Short mmCIF file of C-alpha atoms in Angstrom, two decimals:
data_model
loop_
_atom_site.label_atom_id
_atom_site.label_comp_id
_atom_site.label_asym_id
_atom_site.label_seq_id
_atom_site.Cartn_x
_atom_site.Cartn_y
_atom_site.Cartn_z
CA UNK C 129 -13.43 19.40 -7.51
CA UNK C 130 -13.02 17.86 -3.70
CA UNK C 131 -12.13 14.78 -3.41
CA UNK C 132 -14.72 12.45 -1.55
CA UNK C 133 -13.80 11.28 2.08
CA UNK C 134 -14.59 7.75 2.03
CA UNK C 135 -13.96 7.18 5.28
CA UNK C 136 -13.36 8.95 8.97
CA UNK C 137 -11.00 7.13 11.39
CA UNK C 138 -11.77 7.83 15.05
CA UNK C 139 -9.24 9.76 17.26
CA UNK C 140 -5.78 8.37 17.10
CA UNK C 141 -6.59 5.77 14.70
CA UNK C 142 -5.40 5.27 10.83
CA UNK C 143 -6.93 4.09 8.34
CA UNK C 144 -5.19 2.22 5.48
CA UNK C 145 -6.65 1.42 2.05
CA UNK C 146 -5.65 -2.24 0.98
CA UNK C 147 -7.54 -3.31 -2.23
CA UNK C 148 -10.82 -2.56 -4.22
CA UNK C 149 -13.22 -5.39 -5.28
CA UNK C 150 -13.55 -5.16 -8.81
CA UNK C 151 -17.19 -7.19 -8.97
CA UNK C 152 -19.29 -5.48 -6.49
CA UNK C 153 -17.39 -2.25 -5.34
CA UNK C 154 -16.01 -2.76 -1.87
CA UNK C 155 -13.13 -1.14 -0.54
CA UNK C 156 -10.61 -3.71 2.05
CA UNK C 157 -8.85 -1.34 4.53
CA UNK C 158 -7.38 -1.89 7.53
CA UNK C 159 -7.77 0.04 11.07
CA UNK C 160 -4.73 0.96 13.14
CA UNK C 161 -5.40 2.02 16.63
CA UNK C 162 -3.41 1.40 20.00
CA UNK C 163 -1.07 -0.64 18.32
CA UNK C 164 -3.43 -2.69 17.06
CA UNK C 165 -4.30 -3.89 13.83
CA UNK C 166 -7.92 -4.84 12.16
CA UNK C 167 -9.55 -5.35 8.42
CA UNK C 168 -12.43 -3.65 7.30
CA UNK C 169 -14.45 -3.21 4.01
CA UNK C 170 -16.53 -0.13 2.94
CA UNK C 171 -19.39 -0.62 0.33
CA UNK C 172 -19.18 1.95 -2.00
CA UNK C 173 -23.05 1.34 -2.83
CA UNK C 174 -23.84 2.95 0.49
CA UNK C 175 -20.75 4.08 2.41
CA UNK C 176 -21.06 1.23 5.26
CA UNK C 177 -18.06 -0.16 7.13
CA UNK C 178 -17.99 -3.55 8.38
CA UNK C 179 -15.32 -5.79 10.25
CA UNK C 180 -13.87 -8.43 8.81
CA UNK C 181 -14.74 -11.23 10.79
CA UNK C 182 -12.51 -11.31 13.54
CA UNK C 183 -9.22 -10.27 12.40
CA UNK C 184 -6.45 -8.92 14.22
CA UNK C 185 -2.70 -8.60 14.57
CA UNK C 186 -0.17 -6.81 16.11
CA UNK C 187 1.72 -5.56 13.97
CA UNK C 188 0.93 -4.39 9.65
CA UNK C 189 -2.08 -6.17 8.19
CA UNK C 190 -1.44 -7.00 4.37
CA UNK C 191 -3.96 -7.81 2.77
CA UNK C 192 -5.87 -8.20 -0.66
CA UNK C 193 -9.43 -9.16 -2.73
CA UNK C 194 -9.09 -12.14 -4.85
CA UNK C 195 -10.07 -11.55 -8.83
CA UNK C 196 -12.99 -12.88 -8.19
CA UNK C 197 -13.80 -10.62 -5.02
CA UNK C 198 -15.18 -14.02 -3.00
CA UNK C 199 -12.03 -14.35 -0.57
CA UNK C 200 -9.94 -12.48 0.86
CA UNK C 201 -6.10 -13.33 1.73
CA UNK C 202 -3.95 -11.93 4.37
CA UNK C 203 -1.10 -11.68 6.62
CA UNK C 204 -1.89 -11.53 10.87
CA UNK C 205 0.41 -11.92 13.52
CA UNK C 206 -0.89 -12.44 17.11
CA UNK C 207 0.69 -11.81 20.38
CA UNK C 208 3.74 -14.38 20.94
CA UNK C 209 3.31 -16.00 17.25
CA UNK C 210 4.71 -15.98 14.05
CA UNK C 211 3.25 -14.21 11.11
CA UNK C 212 0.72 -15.78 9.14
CA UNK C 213 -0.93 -15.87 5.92
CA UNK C 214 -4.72 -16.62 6.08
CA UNK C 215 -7.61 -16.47 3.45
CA UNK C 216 -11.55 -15.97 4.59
CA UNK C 217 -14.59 -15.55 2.65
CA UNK C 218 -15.92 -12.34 2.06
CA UNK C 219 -18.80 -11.83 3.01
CA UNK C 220 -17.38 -13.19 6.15
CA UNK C 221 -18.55 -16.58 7.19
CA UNK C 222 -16.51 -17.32 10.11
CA UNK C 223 -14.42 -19.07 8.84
CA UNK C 224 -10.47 -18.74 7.87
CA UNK C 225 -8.08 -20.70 6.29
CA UNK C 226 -4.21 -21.12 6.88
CA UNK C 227 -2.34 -20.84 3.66
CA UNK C 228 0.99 -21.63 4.77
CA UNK C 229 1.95 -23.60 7.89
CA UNK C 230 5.46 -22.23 7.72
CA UNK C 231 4.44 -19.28 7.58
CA UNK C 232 4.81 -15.91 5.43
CA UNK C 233 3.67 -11.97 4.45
CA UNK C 234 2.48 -9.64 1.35
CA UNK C 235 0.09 -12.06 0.08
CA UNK C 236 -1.31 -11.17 -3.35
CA UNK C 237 -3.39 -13.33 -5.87
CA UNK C 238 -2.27 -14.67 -9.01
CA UNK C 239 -4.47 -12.71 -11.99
CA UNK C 240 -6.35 -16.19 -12.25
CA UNK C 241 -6.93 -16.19 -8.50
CA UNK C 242 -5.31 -19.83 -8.24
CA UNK C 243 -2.68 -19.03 -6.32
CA UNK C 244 -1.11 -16.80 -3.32
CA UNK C 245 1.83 -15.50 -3.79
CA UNK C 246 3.53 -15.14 -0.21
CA UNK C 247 7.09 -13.39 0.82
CA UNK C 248 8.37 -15.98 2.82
CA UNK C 249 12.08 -14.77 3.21
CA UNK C 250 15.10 -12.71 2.64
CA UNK C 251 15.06 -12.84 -1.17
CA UNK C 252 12.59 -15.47 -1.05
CA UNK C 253 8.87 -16.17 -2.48
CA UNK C 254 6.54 -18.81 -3.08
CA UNK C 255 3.43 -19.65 -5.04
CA UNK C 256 0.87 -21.33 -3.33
CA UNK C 257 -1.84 -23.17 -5.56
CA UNK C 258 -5.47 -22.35 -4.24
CA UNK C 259 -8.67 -24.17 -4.76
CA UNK C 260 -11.94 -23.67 -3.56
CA UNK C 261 -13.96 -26.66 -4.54
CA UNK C 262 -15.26 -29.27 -3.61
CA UNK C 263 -13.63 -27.66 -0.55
CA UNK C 264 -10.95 -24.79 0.09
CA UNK C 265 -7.25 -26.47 0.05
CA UNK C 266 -4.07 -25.13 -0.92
CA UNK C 267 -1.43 -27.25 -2.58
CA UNK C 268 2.31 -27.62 -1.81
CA UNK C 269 4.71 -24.34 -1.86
CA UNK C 270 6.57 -23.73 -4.94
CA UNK C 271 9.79 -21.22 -5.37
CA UNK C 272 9.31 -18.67 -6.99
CA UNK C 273 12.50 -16.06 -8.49
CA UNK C 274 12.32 -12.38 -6.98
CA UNK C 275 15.55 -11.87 -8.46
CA UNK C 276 16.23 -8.35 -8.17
CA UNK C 277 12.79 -7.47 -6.64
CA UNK C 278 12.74 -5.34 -3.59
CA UNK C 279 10.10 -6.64 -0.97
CA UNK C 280 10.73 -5.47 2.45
CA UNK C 281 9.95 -7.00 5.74
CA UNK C 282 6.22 -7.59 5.45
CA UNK C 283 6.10 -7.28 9.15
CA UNK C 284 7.52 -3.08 8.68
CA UNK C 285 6.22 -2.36 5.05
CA UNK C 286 3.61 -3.09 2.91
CA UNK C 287 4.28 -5.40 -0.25
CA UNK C 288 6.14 -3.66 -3.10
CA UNK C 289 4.73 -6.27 -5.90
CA UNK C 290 1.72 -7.75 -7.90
CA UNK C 291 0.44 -9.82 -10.77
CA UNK C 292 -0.01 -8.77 -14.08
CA UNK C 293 -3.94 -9.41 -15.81
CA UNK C 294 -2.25 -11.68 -18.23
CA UNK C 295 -1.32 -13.82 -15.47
CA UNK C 296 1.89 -14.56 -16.52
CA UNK C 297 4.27 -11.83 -14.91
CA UNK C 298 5.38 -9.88 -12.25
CA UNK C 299 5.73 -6.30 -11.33
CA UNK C 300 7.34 -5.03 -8.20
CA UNK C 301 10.54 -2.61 -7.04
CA UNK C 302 13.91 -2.71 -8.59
CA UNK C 303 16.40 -3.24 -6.01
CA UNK C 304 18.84 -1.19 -8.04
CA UNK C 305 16.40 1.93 -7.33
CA UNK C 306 17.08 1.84 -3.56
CA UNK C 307 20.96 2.83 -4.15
CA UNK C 308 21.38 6.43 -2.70
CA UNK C 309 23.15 7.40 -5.96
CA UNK C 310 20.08 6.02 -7.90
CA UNK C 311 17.35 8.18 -9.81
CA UNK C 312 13.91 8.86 -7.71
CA UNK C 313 11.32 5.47 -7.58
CA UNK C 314 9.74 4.71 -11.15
CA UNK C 315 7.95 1.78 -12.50
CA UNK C 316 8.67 0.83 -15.98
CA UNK C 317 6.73 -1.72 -18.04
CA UNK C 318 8.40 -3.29 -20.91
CA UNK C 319 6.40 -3.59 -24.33
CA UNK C 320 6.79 -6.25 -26.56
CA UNK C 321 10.49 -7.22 -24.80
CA UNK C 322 10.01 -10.49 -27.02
CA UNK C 323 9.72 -9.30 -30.41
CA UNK C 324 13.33 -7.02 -29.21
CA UNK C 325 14.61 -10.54 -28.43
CA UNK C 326 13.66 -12.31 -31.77
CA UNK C 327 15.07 -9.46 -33.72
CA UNK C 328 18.50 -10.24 -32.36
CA UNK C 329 18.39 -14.18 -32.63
CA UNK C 330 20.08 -15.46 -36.17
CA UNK C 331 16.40 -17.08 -37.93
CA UNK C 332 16.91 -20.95 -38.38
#
Protein backbone atom coordinates (compact mmCIF):
# COMPACT_ATOMS: atom_id res chain seq x y z
CA UNK A 1 0.00 0.00 0.00
CA UNK A 2 1.17 3.93 -0.51
CA UNK A 3 2.73 5.36 1.91
CA UNK A 4 0.93 8.55 3.42
CA UNK A 5 2.49 12.04 2.60
CA UNK A 6 2.48 13.72 5.81
CA UNK A 7 3.59 16.69 4.69
CA UNK A 8 4.21 19.01 1.32
CA UNK A 9 7.17 21.46 1.45
CA UNK A 10 6.70 24.50 -0.78
CA UNK A 11 8.99 25.07 -3.85
CA UNK A 12 12.63 24.85 -3.04
CA UNK A 13 12.12 24.06 0.47
CA UNK A 14 12.94 20.65 2.56
CA UNK A 15 11.43 19.31 4.98
CA UNK A 16 13.18 17.28 7.71
CA UNK A 17 11.54 14.93 10.23
CA UNK A 18 13.18 15.41 13.79
CA UNK A 19 11.21 13.45 16.49
CA UNK A 20 7.63 12.04 17.22
CA UNK A 21 5.79 12.84 20.52
CA UNK A 22 5.02 9.72 22.02
CA UNK A 23 1.91 11.21 24.37
CA UNK A 24 -0.21 13.04 22.00
CA UNK A 25 1.07 12.25 18.38
CA UNK A 26 2.91 15.22 17.00
CA UNK A 27 5.51 15.10 14.57
CA UNK A 28 8.81 17.99 15.24
CA UNK A 29 10.29 18.76 11.77
CA UNK A 30 12.18 21.33 10.63
CA UNK A 31 11.79 23.65 7.34
CA UNK A 32 14.78 24.45 5.14
CA UNK A 33 14.31 27.16 2.66
CA UNK A 34 16.76 29.98 1.34
CA UNK A 35 19.27 28.94 3.60
CA UNK A 36 17.27 29.22 6.29
CA UNK A 37 16.32 27.09 8.99
CA UNK A 38 12.82 26.79 11.09
CA UNK A 39 10.92 24.07 13.52
CA UNK A 40 7.64 22.91 12.96
CA UNK A 41 5.20 20.25 14.41
CA UNK A 42 2.39 18.38 12.52
CA UNK A 43 -0.57 16.90 14.57
CA UNK A 44 -1.19 13.68 13.39
CA UNK A 45 -4.90 13.99 14.85
CA UNK A 46 -5.63 16.35 11.99
CA UNK A 47 -2.66 16.91 9.68
CA UNK A 48 -2.02 20.72 10.86
CA UNK A 49 1.41 22.37 10.78
CA UNK A 50 2.35 24.94 13.13
CA UNK A 51 5.64 27.03 13.84
CA UNK A 52 7.44 26.64 16.62
CA UNK A 53 7.42 29.78 18.24
CA UNK A 54 9.92 31.77 16.71
CA UNK A 55 12.75 29.66 15.90
CA UNK A 56 15.36 30.09 13.48
CA UNK A 57 18.97 29.50 12.52
CA UNK A 58 21.22 29.55 9.89
CA UNK A 59 22.53 26.74 9.55
CA UNK A 60 21.02 22.61 10.67
CA UNK A 61 18.32 22.72 13.32
CA UNK A 62 18.67 19.63 15.76
CA UNK A 63 16.22 19.09 17.56
CA UNK A 64 14.05 16.64 19.78
CA UNK A 65 10.58 15.97 22.08
CA UNK A 66 11.30 15.37 25.63
CA UNK A 67 9.76 11.82 27.13
CA UNK A 68 7.29 13.56 28.38
CA UNK A 69 6.39 15.50 25.03
CA UNK A 70 6.01 19.04 27.23
CA UNK A 71 9.42 20.68 25.94
CA UNK A 72 11.21 20.68 23.35
CA UNK A 73 15.21 21.04 23.15
CA UNK A 74 17.30 22.30 20.40
CA UNK A 75 20.27 23.59 18.73
CA UNK A 76 19.96 27.40 16.70
CA UNK A 77 22.58 29.42 15.48
CA UNK A 78 21.85 33.05 14.42
CA UNK A 79 23.62 35.32 12.11
CA UNK A 80 27.19 36.32 13.67
CA UNK A 81 26.70 33.90 16.88
CA UNK A 82 27.69 30.81 18.18
CA UNK A 83 25.55 27.75 18.22
CA UNK A 84 23.20 27.23 20.86
CA UNK A 85 21.25 24.79 22.69
CA UNK A 86 17.76 26.02 23.78
CA UNK A 87 14.62 24.24 25.29
CA UNK A 88 10.82 25.81 24.85
CA UNK A 89 7.57 24.54 25.82
CA UNK A 90 5.51 22.87 23.49
CA UNK A 91 2.72 24.06 22.99
CA UNK A 92 4.75 27.12 22.50
CA UNK A 93 4.46 29.76 25.12
CA UNK A 94 6.94 32.23 24.12
CA UNK A 95 9.20 31.47 25.95
CA UNK A 96 12.85 29.68 25.57
CA UNK A 97 15.40 28.68 27.70
CA UNK A 98 19.31 28.60 27.26
CA UNK A 99 20.69 25.28 28.27
CA UNK A 100 24.22 25.93 27.99
CA UNK A 101 25.93 29.34 28.10
CA UNK A 102 29.03 27.88 26.51
CA UNK A 103 27.39 26.66 24.14
CA UNK A 104 26.78 23.22 22.16
CA UNK A 105 24.71 20.85 19.35
CA UNK A 106 22.70 17.35 18.94
CA UNK A 107 20.75 17.79 21.97
CA UNK A 108 18.81 14.69 23.01
CA UNK A 109 16.96 13.85 26.36
CA UNK A 110 17.98 11.47 28.86
CA UNK A 111 15.08 8.44 28.85
CA UNK A 112 13.97 10.13 32.27
CA UNK A 113 13.84 13.53 30.58
CA UNK A 114 16.23 15.03 33.41
CA UNK A 115 18.83 15.83 31.44
CA UNK A 116 20.22 17.15 27.87
CA UNK A 117 22.73 15.57 26.56
CA UNK A 118 24.72 18.21 24.32
CA UNK A 119 27.91 17.61 21.82
CA UNK A 120 29.94 20.25 22.97
CA UNK A 121 33.33 19.30 21.22
CA UNK A 122 35.74 17.29 19.28
CA UNK A 123 35.29 14.03 21.19
CA UNK A 124 33.48 15.79 23.77
CA UNK A 125 29.86 15.59 25.56
CA UNK A 126 28.09 16.71 28.47
CA UNK A 127 25.03 15.99 30.54
CA UNK A 128 23.11 18.74 31.55
CA UNK A 129 20.62 18.15 34.58
CA UNK A 130 17.07 19.68 33.74
CA UNK A 131 14.30 20.67 36.01
CA UNK A 132 11.17 22.15 35.46
CA UNK A 133 9.73 23.02 38.80
CA UNK A 134 9.14 25.25 40.81
CA UNK A 135 10.73 26.89 37.74
CA UNK A 136 12.78 25.65 34.58
CA UNK A 137 16.72 25.61 35.55
CA UNK A 138 19.41 23.52 34.41
CA UNK A 139 22.24 22.47 36.68
CA UNK A 140 26.03 22.56 36.12
CA UNK A 141 27.65 20.58 32.96
CA UNK A 142 28.97 17.25 33.62
CA UNK A 143 31.50 15.12 31.20
CA UNK A 144 30.30 12.66 29.80
CA UNK A 145 32.66 9.56 27.79
CA UNK A 146 31.87 9.29 23.90
CA UNK A 147 34.72 7.12 23.72
CA UNK A 148 34.66 5.69 20.42
CA UNK A 149 31.31 7.33 19.40
CA UNK A 150 31.15 9.07 16.12
CA UNK A 151 29.18 12.46 16.38
CA UNK A 152 29.93 14.81 13.66
CA UNK A 153 29.88 18.52 13.54
CA UNK A 154 26.36 19.28 14.71
CA UNK A 155 26.60 22.41 12.71
CA UNK A 156 27.02 19.86 9.08
CA UNK A 157 25.19 16.63 10.34
CA UNK A 158 22.56 15.60 12.35
CA UNK A 159 23.35 13.73 15.76
CA UNK A 160 24.44 10.09 15.33
CA UNK A 161 23.32 9.07 19.11
CA UNK A 162 20.49 8.58 21.76
CA UNK A 163 19.36 7.25 25.09
CA UNK A 164 18.32 3.98 25.80
CA UNK A 165 14.44 3.54 27.71
CA UNK A 166 16.29 2.08 30.60
CA UNK A 167 17.97 5.26 31.03
CA UNK A 168 21.12 4.02 31.73
CA UNK A 169 23.03 3.74 28.26
CA UNK A 170 23.99 4.98 25.16
CA UNK A 171 23.67 4.14 21.56
CA UNK A 172 25.32 5.99 18.76
CA UNK A 173 28.04 5.29 15.67
CA UNK A 174 31.15 3.30 16.02
CA UNK A 175 33.97 5.29 14.92
CA UNK A 176 35.66 2.12 13.75
CA UNK A 177 32.71 1.85 11.04
CA UNK A 178 33.82 5.05 9.25
CA UNK A 179 37.31 3.31 8.13
CA UNK A 180 37.10 2.91 4.26
CA UNK A 181 38.24 -0.72 4.70
CA UNK A 182 35.33 -1.19 7.24
CA UNK A 183 32.00 -3.27 6.64
CA UNK A 184 28.76 -1.03 5.52
CA UNK A 185 26.99 1.10 8.76
CA UNK A 186 25.21 -1.37 11.33
CA UNK A 187 23.95 -0.90 14.77
CA UNK A 188 24.45 -3.67 17.14
CA UNK A 189 22.89 -3.96 20.60
CA UNK A 190 24.51 -6.11 23.09
CA UNK A 191 22.24 -8.56 25.23
CA UNK A 192 22.94 -9.42 28.54
CA UNK A 193 26.94 -8.20 28.06
CA UNK A 194 26.92 -8.60 32.01
CA UNK A 195 25.99 -12.03 32.61
CA UNK A 196 29.14 -12.71 29.56
CA UNK A 197 31.22 -10.74 32.09
CA UNK A 198 30.30 -12.69 35.33
CA UNK A 199 30.83 -15.93 33.58
CA UNK A 200 34.49 -15.09 33.15
CA UNK A 201 35.19 -13.57 36.72
CA UNK A 202 36.70 -16.44 39.28
CA UNK A 203 33.27 -16.52 42.02
CA UNK A 204 34.55 -15.30 45.54
Amino acid sequence: CALPILTRPEKGAEHIPQSWSRGDGHLLFSVVQDQQWTLWTLSAADRRATALGNVRSVDLIDADFSPDGRWVAYQAREANERRMVFVQPFPATGAKYLARQEGGGHPYWSARGDELILNVGPGASVRVPFTATPRVAFGESIDLSRAAREEPNPGLARRSADAFPDGEHLIGLYTGALSPSADPLQIRVVLNWLEEVRSKVPAR
